[in-house]
Structure formats: C-alpha cells, structure tokens
C-alpha cells in the first residue's frame, strides 16, 4: 500500500515530493508548503487511496536557522485501513502555510491550535483565532525559545 | 458558645430555659452550621468534591447542606482543580459575586500551589488572586480530608476569622477594616 501511494504521488506531483521515508511500515512524505493543499486534496479524493480522515494536524519547532517550523498531517484511510504522514516546513521569517480546512473541515480547530502554540499562520483559514491562550496573549508557548514558566506579566491575573 | 457565655448567673437561676451569649457568637454559630458551598469544580478534584457531598460522606451532616450553583446563594467557594490563568478571571468573577461574609477553600495540590503543573499556563497557587482560608493537601484529597477542612473552617468561623470578607454584619473580621460600616 505504501509503495502504491508513493507511486501515485510521484506520478501526480513528480519532483515536488521532496523526500519520503518509511519506518515500521509507516510512510512519511515531505512536500513543499505551497503544494500542501493539492497533495492533501489528491490523497483524499483519489478513488483508490481515499485518505478521508485527518487524524491529526500539529506543528513542529525544529529550532534550526532554516526551515524552522513544520506542520505534520496524519491521515487515515477508512477504505484501506491505512495511514500516511505528510510533512511540510516553513521559514521562521515567513511562517505561512495554506489552510486545509477546505479539504477536511476538522482542520479548523487543529490549525487554530497550531497557530496558538507555534505562531504558524494558515492562509485562507476562516477563523484564525487563538484557541487555548487568552486573546490578548502575545507569545506562542510551544516555541522552543519560550521559557517553561512563561514571561512574567504576559498573562493577566485578577488583583487579590 | 457555652464557653463564651458571659455567665451573669442568670442561667443558674433560670435553668435550661435561657441561654446567654453574645450576638456575634450566636450569628457565627448560625453561619458555621449552614455553610453552603459554591462548587468551583475545575478538574479531577471535583470528583472527590462530589463524593464529599454525596450520600456516602454526606457533608450535610455538618450543616453544609447543599451545593449552590449560584454564587449569590453560596457562603464558601471550594476551588477544586487546576486553575489556569485563563480560568482565574472566571474564578475571581464568581468569587466577587458571592455575598459577604464568604470563605475560600483551596482543594488539592494544583489549587494550593500549582501542583505538578509547573508551567506557564497554570497559576502557581490561587492565593495569588484570591484570599484563601484553608488549603487541603492531596492529589486529589480524599473526601474525608475535605470534610476535615470544612470542620476546621467551622472552627475558624466561630473564632470570627475570614481572610476575604470585607464586612462582618455583626462582629468584626480582624483581617479587614470595613469600608463603610453597616448600620443595623
């Protein structure tokens, strides 16, 4: 199944599939950020593959000078009982990824969470607000340069 | 109450038909035996708090008859669970809506000190934004432990102690000076 999925992706997108690896039967594919919606839509709508469930979507902070932030998409095919992992990476000074809410509407809250925690901006998202932290909070807590105990004074606390 | 009786000899003269005390002691005696809790159940401690109120442990035996889900009808707020910064403003707002005199029990490790959540999002002890009368140890505390806290609070009330109340209707609350005294 992994071989078939990879063949189909290569045939459809050619060289835009940057990298792929397999670990314990799980296929991981890295694609460029500007191709992510096309790849996702293809994987969902191809009659043979049918990755129709977005099991998870989350961010990564690699803390590297280039390609610092990543977004990972865990997909599941109810038809084939098969999983695939899609990754894409963006630069620190331009953390923009196209939204996949048009493909799976469950991505809405996942992308809001990723925006809240990592500051990755999902272009075209219908309602990109913070989901956990208060609206007026200015930082992104799961970034590696954010201190564990937070930044004093950055969160409002009522007076005693 | 019996120890605080001024004892002018009237009791001896009149027997059981008369009991002398100070008005504030009598009122505090009423207060301590009718403590309606406001259940601020934020996380897992709330499960033990429910057992505390349920038939097995039965807090009604100690006058804490019934949980009041409106802060307007509550006397003591039991903050049970991990309080995040985002939730702190809600907890404070509900506390502010409670009528005086009022008390706060911080139930469990998270509420008292942040507990195992030593992280940016959790308030490291609700005494940073609330006047806490009692801290209950445990993660979560057993219902017996919360009952003990309730009984300890009753002793404090009889001693006229309250960390947070701004006004004692009758009698003084030593930790606070009333902003404007109520004229009875």
XYZ file of C-alpha atoms in Angstrom:
344
model
C 0.000 0.000 0.000
C 2.853 2.376 0.844
C 4.524 1.651 -2.473
C 1.299 2.250 -4.352
C 0.649 5.527 -2.511
C 4.162 6.772 -3.206
C 3.965 5.777 -6.869
C 0.706 7.651 -7.261
C 2.101 10.730 -5.550
C 5.220 10.697 -7.688
C 3.187 10.262 -10.831
C 0.847 13.111 -9.912
C 3.297 15.599 -8.462
C 6.644 14.496 -9.857
C 9.582 16.239 -8.307
C 7.522 18.267 -5.823
C 7.588 15.303 -3.434
C 10.802 16.343 -1.729
C 11.535 13.344 0.382
C 9.940 10.164 1.608
C 10.843 7.624 4.245
C 9.343 4.515 5.722
C 9.640 3.426 9.312
C 7.959 0.297 10.653
C 5.510 0.276 7.783
C 4.540 3.941 8.102
C 5.128 6.183 5.132
C 6.210 9.795 5.669
C 6.249 12.246 2.773
C 7.713 15.763 2.836
C 6.167 18.213 0.393
C 6.746 21.959 -0.192
C 4.430 24.317 1.672
C 2.834 25.762 -1.462
C 1.786 22.299 -2.674
C 0.218 21.090 0.554
C -3.438 21.681 -0.353
C -3.081 19.979 -3.744
C -1.384 16.955 -2.210
C -3.985 16.673 0.542
C -6.875 17.007 -1.878
C -5.372 14.382 -4.149
C -4.842 11.924 -1.282
C -8.388 12.438 -0.079
C -10.182 12.324 -3.399
C -8.240 9.669 -5.290
C -10.737 6.756 -5.570
C -8.030 4.204 -4.813
C -6.340 5.914 -1.853
C -9.213 7.736 -0.070
C -7.355 9.260 2.870
C -10.637 10.737 4.049
C -9.832 11.179 7.748
C -7.480 13.853 9.052
C -6.485 12.084 12.258
C -4.216 14.865 13.479
C -2.558 18.090 12.457
C 0.146 19.723 14.547
C 3.184 21.962 14.481
C 6.892 21.392 14.987
C 9.628 23.736 16.085
C 12.945 22.347 14.847
C 14.780 25.439 16.210
C 17.071 25.499 13.172
C 18.179 28.584 11.197
C 16.410 27.345 8.062
C 13.064 25.594 7.812
C 12.432 26.176 11.476
C 8.728 25.364 11.686
C 6.954 22.289 10.412
C 3.360 21.186 10.073
C 2.513 17.488 10.196
C -0.646 15.928 8.802
C -1.574 12.419 9.955
C -4.048 10.913 7.521
C -6.078 7.729 7.715
C -7.926 5.892 5.001
C -11.138 4.317 6.220
C -11.377 2.367 2.968
C -7.922 0.779 3.099
C -7.308 1.000 6.881
C -4.033 2.684 6.066
C -2.096 5.623 7.458
C 0.235 8.194 5.940
C 2.109 11.165 7.365
C 2.622 14.385 5.377
C 5.140 16.987 6.499
C 5.853 20.478 5.302
C 8.372 23.042 6.531
C 8.374 26.845 6.551
C 10.867 29.581 7.353
C 10.933 31.462 10.637
C 10.526 34.886 8.996
C 7.607 33.757 6.842
C 5.639 31.042 8.708
C 2.755 30.785 6.273
C 1.002 27.598 5.150
C -2.167 27.297 3.105
C -5.111 26.040 5.128
C -6.582 22.579 4.526
C -9.960 23.444 6.051
C -11.356 23.225 2.529
C -10.288 19.585 2.365
C -11.135 18.419 5.876
C -13.239 20.841 7.918
C -11.890 19.284 11.132
C -8.619 21.053 10.337
C -10.241 24.273 11.558
C -9.538 23.792 15.265
C -6.292 21.890 14.671
C -4.926 24.813 12.727
C -6.117 27.254 15.352
C -4.223 25.232 17.953
C -1.090 25.156 15.819
C -1.366 28.901 15.286
C -1.840 29.467 19.021
C 1.091 27.321 20.108
C 3.624 27.949 17.303
C 2.507 31.117 15.519
C 2.250 29.381 12.164
C -0.224 31.336 10.031
C -2.664 29.344 7.930
C -3.580 31.472 4.919
C -7.229 31.258 3.973
C -8.367 29.918 7.350
C -11.946 31.067 8.032
C -11.420 31.947 11.707
C -7.769 32.014 12.764
C -8.020 32.977 16.438
C -6.264 31.600 19.482
C -7.964 28.520 20.871
C -6.253 27.918 24.250
C -4.493 31.050 25.370
C -6.309 34.332 26.079
C -6.864 36.506 23.006
C -4.583 39.292 24.192
C -1.605 36.955 24.827
C 1.314 37.912 22.603
C 3.558 34.827 22.594
C 3.476 31.303 21.235
C 4.188 28.968 24.151
C 5.328 25.791 22.399
C 8.127 27.554 20.545
C 11.476 26.368 21.823
C 12.575 29.884 22.791
C 9.571 30.352 25.095
C 10.545 29.784 28.757
C 8.691 26.982 30.554
C 7.387 29.209 33.324
C 6.255 31.847 30.853
C 7.076 35.521 30.614
C 6.166 37.349 33.839
C 3.352 39.805 33.348
C 2.348 38.462 29.950
C -0.832 36.867 31.309
C -3.483 38.841 33.136
C -4.251 37.802 36.704
C -7.022 39.452 38.759
C -5.900 41.525 41.713
C -6.223 39.968 45.133
C -20.954 29.085 72.565
C -21.148 27.658 76.035
C -17.590 28.776 76.909
C -18.188 32.292 75.668
C -21.235 32.763 77.816
C -20.822 35.853 79.956
C -22.392 33.941 82.780
C -24.146 36.527 84.852
C -25.698 33.874 86.989
C -28.999 34.052 85.137
C -28.532 30.585 83.693
C -28.282 29.183 87.159
C -31.375 30.970 88.190
C -33.454 30.093 85.144
C -32.083 26.645 84.289
C -32.285 25.292 80.737
C -34.918 27.740 79.579
C -32.395 30.518 78.950
C -29.008 30.715 77.286
C -26.862 33.814 77.319
C -24.291 34.658 74.686
C -23.008 37.490 72.540
C -24.963 38.294 69.399
C -21.944 37.902 67.108
C -21.213 34.499 68.576
C -24.788 33.418 68.001
C -24.690 34.657 64.404
C -21.363 32.982 63.714
C -22.767 29.799 65.196
C -25.572 30.034 62.633
C -23.119 30.797 59.862
C -20.798 27.928 60.560
C -23.629 25.405 60.656
C -25.206 26.474 57.391
C -22.218 26.738 55.054
C -23.479 26.336 51.514
C -20.531 25.615 49.208
C -20.083 27.061 45.747
C -18.598 24.124 43.793
C -15.816 25.581 41.675
C -15.002 22.173 40.200
C -12.401 22.829 37.531
C -10.804 19.399 37.190
C -10.355 15.999 38.828
C -10.637 17.242 42.453
C -14.274 17.936 41.616
C -14.947 14.193 41.539
C -13.855 13.906 45.158
C -15.823 17.044 45.960
C -18.941 15.340 44.583
C -18.270 12.323 46.799
C -17.935 14.738 49.722
C -21.455 15.974 49.045
C -22.898 12.583 48.141
C -24.617 10.097 50.450
C -21.518 8.137 51.488
C -19.577 11.007 53.026
C -22.543 13.348 53.278
C -21.387 16.859 54.043
C -24.970 17.666 55.038
C -24.184 16.149 58.407
C -22.025 19.160 59.125
C -24.561 21.742 58.071
C -23.097 22.143 54.622
C -26.468 21.147 53.389
C -26.407 21.579 49.646
C -24.208 22.822 46.826
C -25.423 26.120 45.465
C -24.674 26.614 41.811
C -25.480 30.293 42.047
C -22.731 32.299 43.760
C -25.443 34.585 45.161
C -26.573 31.784 47.464
C -23.174 30.446 48.486
C -21.019 31.042 51.559
C -17.836 29.114 50.852
C -16.189 28.563 47.496
C -14.409 25.224 47.133
C -11.904 25.724 44.331
C -11.274 22.161 43.201
C -8.829 21.785 40.349
C -6.003 23.176 38.268
C -6.583 26.896 37.832
C -5.141 28.309 34.643
C -4.592 31.999 34.019
C -7.487 31.948 31.586
C -9.772 30.409 34.212
C -8.504 32.659 37.032
C -10.530 35.634 35.846
C -13.676 33.469 35.843
C -12.981 32.167 39.350
C -12.395 35.695 40.579
C -15.581 36.964 38.965
C -17.652 34.249 40.624
C -15.954 34.937 43.947
C -16.808 38.622 43.608
C -20.454 37.716 43.025
C -20.710 35.874 46.342
C -22.292 37.807 49.232
C -20.278 38.656 52.337
C -19.236 37.038 54.563
C -17.506 34.476 52.372
C -14.737 31.943 52.620
C -12.483 30.061 50.205
C -11.182 26.506 50.443
C -8.286 25.689 48.099
C -8.733 21.991 47.461
C -5.776 19.923 46.305
C -2.182 20.448 45.252
C -2.853 22.274 41.960
C -5.138 24.819 43.539
C -2.864 25.423 46.502
C 0.460 25.651 44.690
C 0.128 24.766 41.015
C 0.932 21.177 41.945
C 2.660 19.164 39.293
C 1.737 21.758 36.660
C 4.821 23.911 36.995
C 4.214 25.618 33.683
C 3.381 28.928 32.054
C -0.374 28.463 31.845
C -1.189 27.450 35.425
C -1.453 29.881 38.336
C 1.023 28.701 40.965
C -1.472 28.857 43.823
C -4.846 30.581 43.800
C -3.789 32.735 46.740
C -2.197 34.941 44.098
C -5.644 36.289 43.265
C -7.994 35.037 45.997
C -7.933 35.269 49.804
C -7.716 31.609 50.803
C -8.909 30.485 54.228
C -7.944 26.830 54.037
C -5.631 24.687 51.964
C -6.418 20.994 51.597
C -3.492 18.679 50.875
C -3.773 15.767 48.486
C -3.855 14.961 44.801
C -6.775 14.710 44.902
C -7.649 14.917 48.627
C -9.951 12.237 49.893
C -13.482 13.348 50.758
C -12.655 12.784 54.455
C -9.919 15.329 54.082
C -12.343 17.849 52.659
C -14.774 17.136 55.484
C -11.948 17.849 57.892
C -11.339 21.122 56.073
C -14.997 22.011 56.429
C -14.895 21.319 60.165
C -11.706 23.329 60.520
C -13.381 26.176 58.669
C -16.281 25.980 61.089
C -13.855 26.442 63.970
C -12.350 29.436 62.200
C -15.779 30.956 61.668
C -16.598 30.543 65.332
C -13.337 32.376 66.039
C -14.572 35.140 63.703
C -11.830 34.570 61.139
C -12.191 35.244 57.455
C -9.469 36.173 55.013
C -11.691 37.612 52.371
C -14.856 39.116 53.753
C -14.902 42.846 53.693
C -17.780 43.242 56.116
C -18.902 41.437 59.200
C -22.600 42.108 59.526
C -22.310 41.677 63.249
C -18.942 41.394 64.906
C -15.602 42.171 63.432
C -13.483 40.397 60.911
C -9.971 41.072 62.166
C -8.230 40.837 58.791
C -10.324 43.533 57.212
C -11.414 47.008 58.004
C -14.904 47.676 56.691
C -15.027 50.368 54.021
C -18.421 51.570 55.191
C -19.954 50.159 58.352
C -23.413 48.716 58.059
C -25.865 50.359 60.396
C -28.160 47.745 61.780
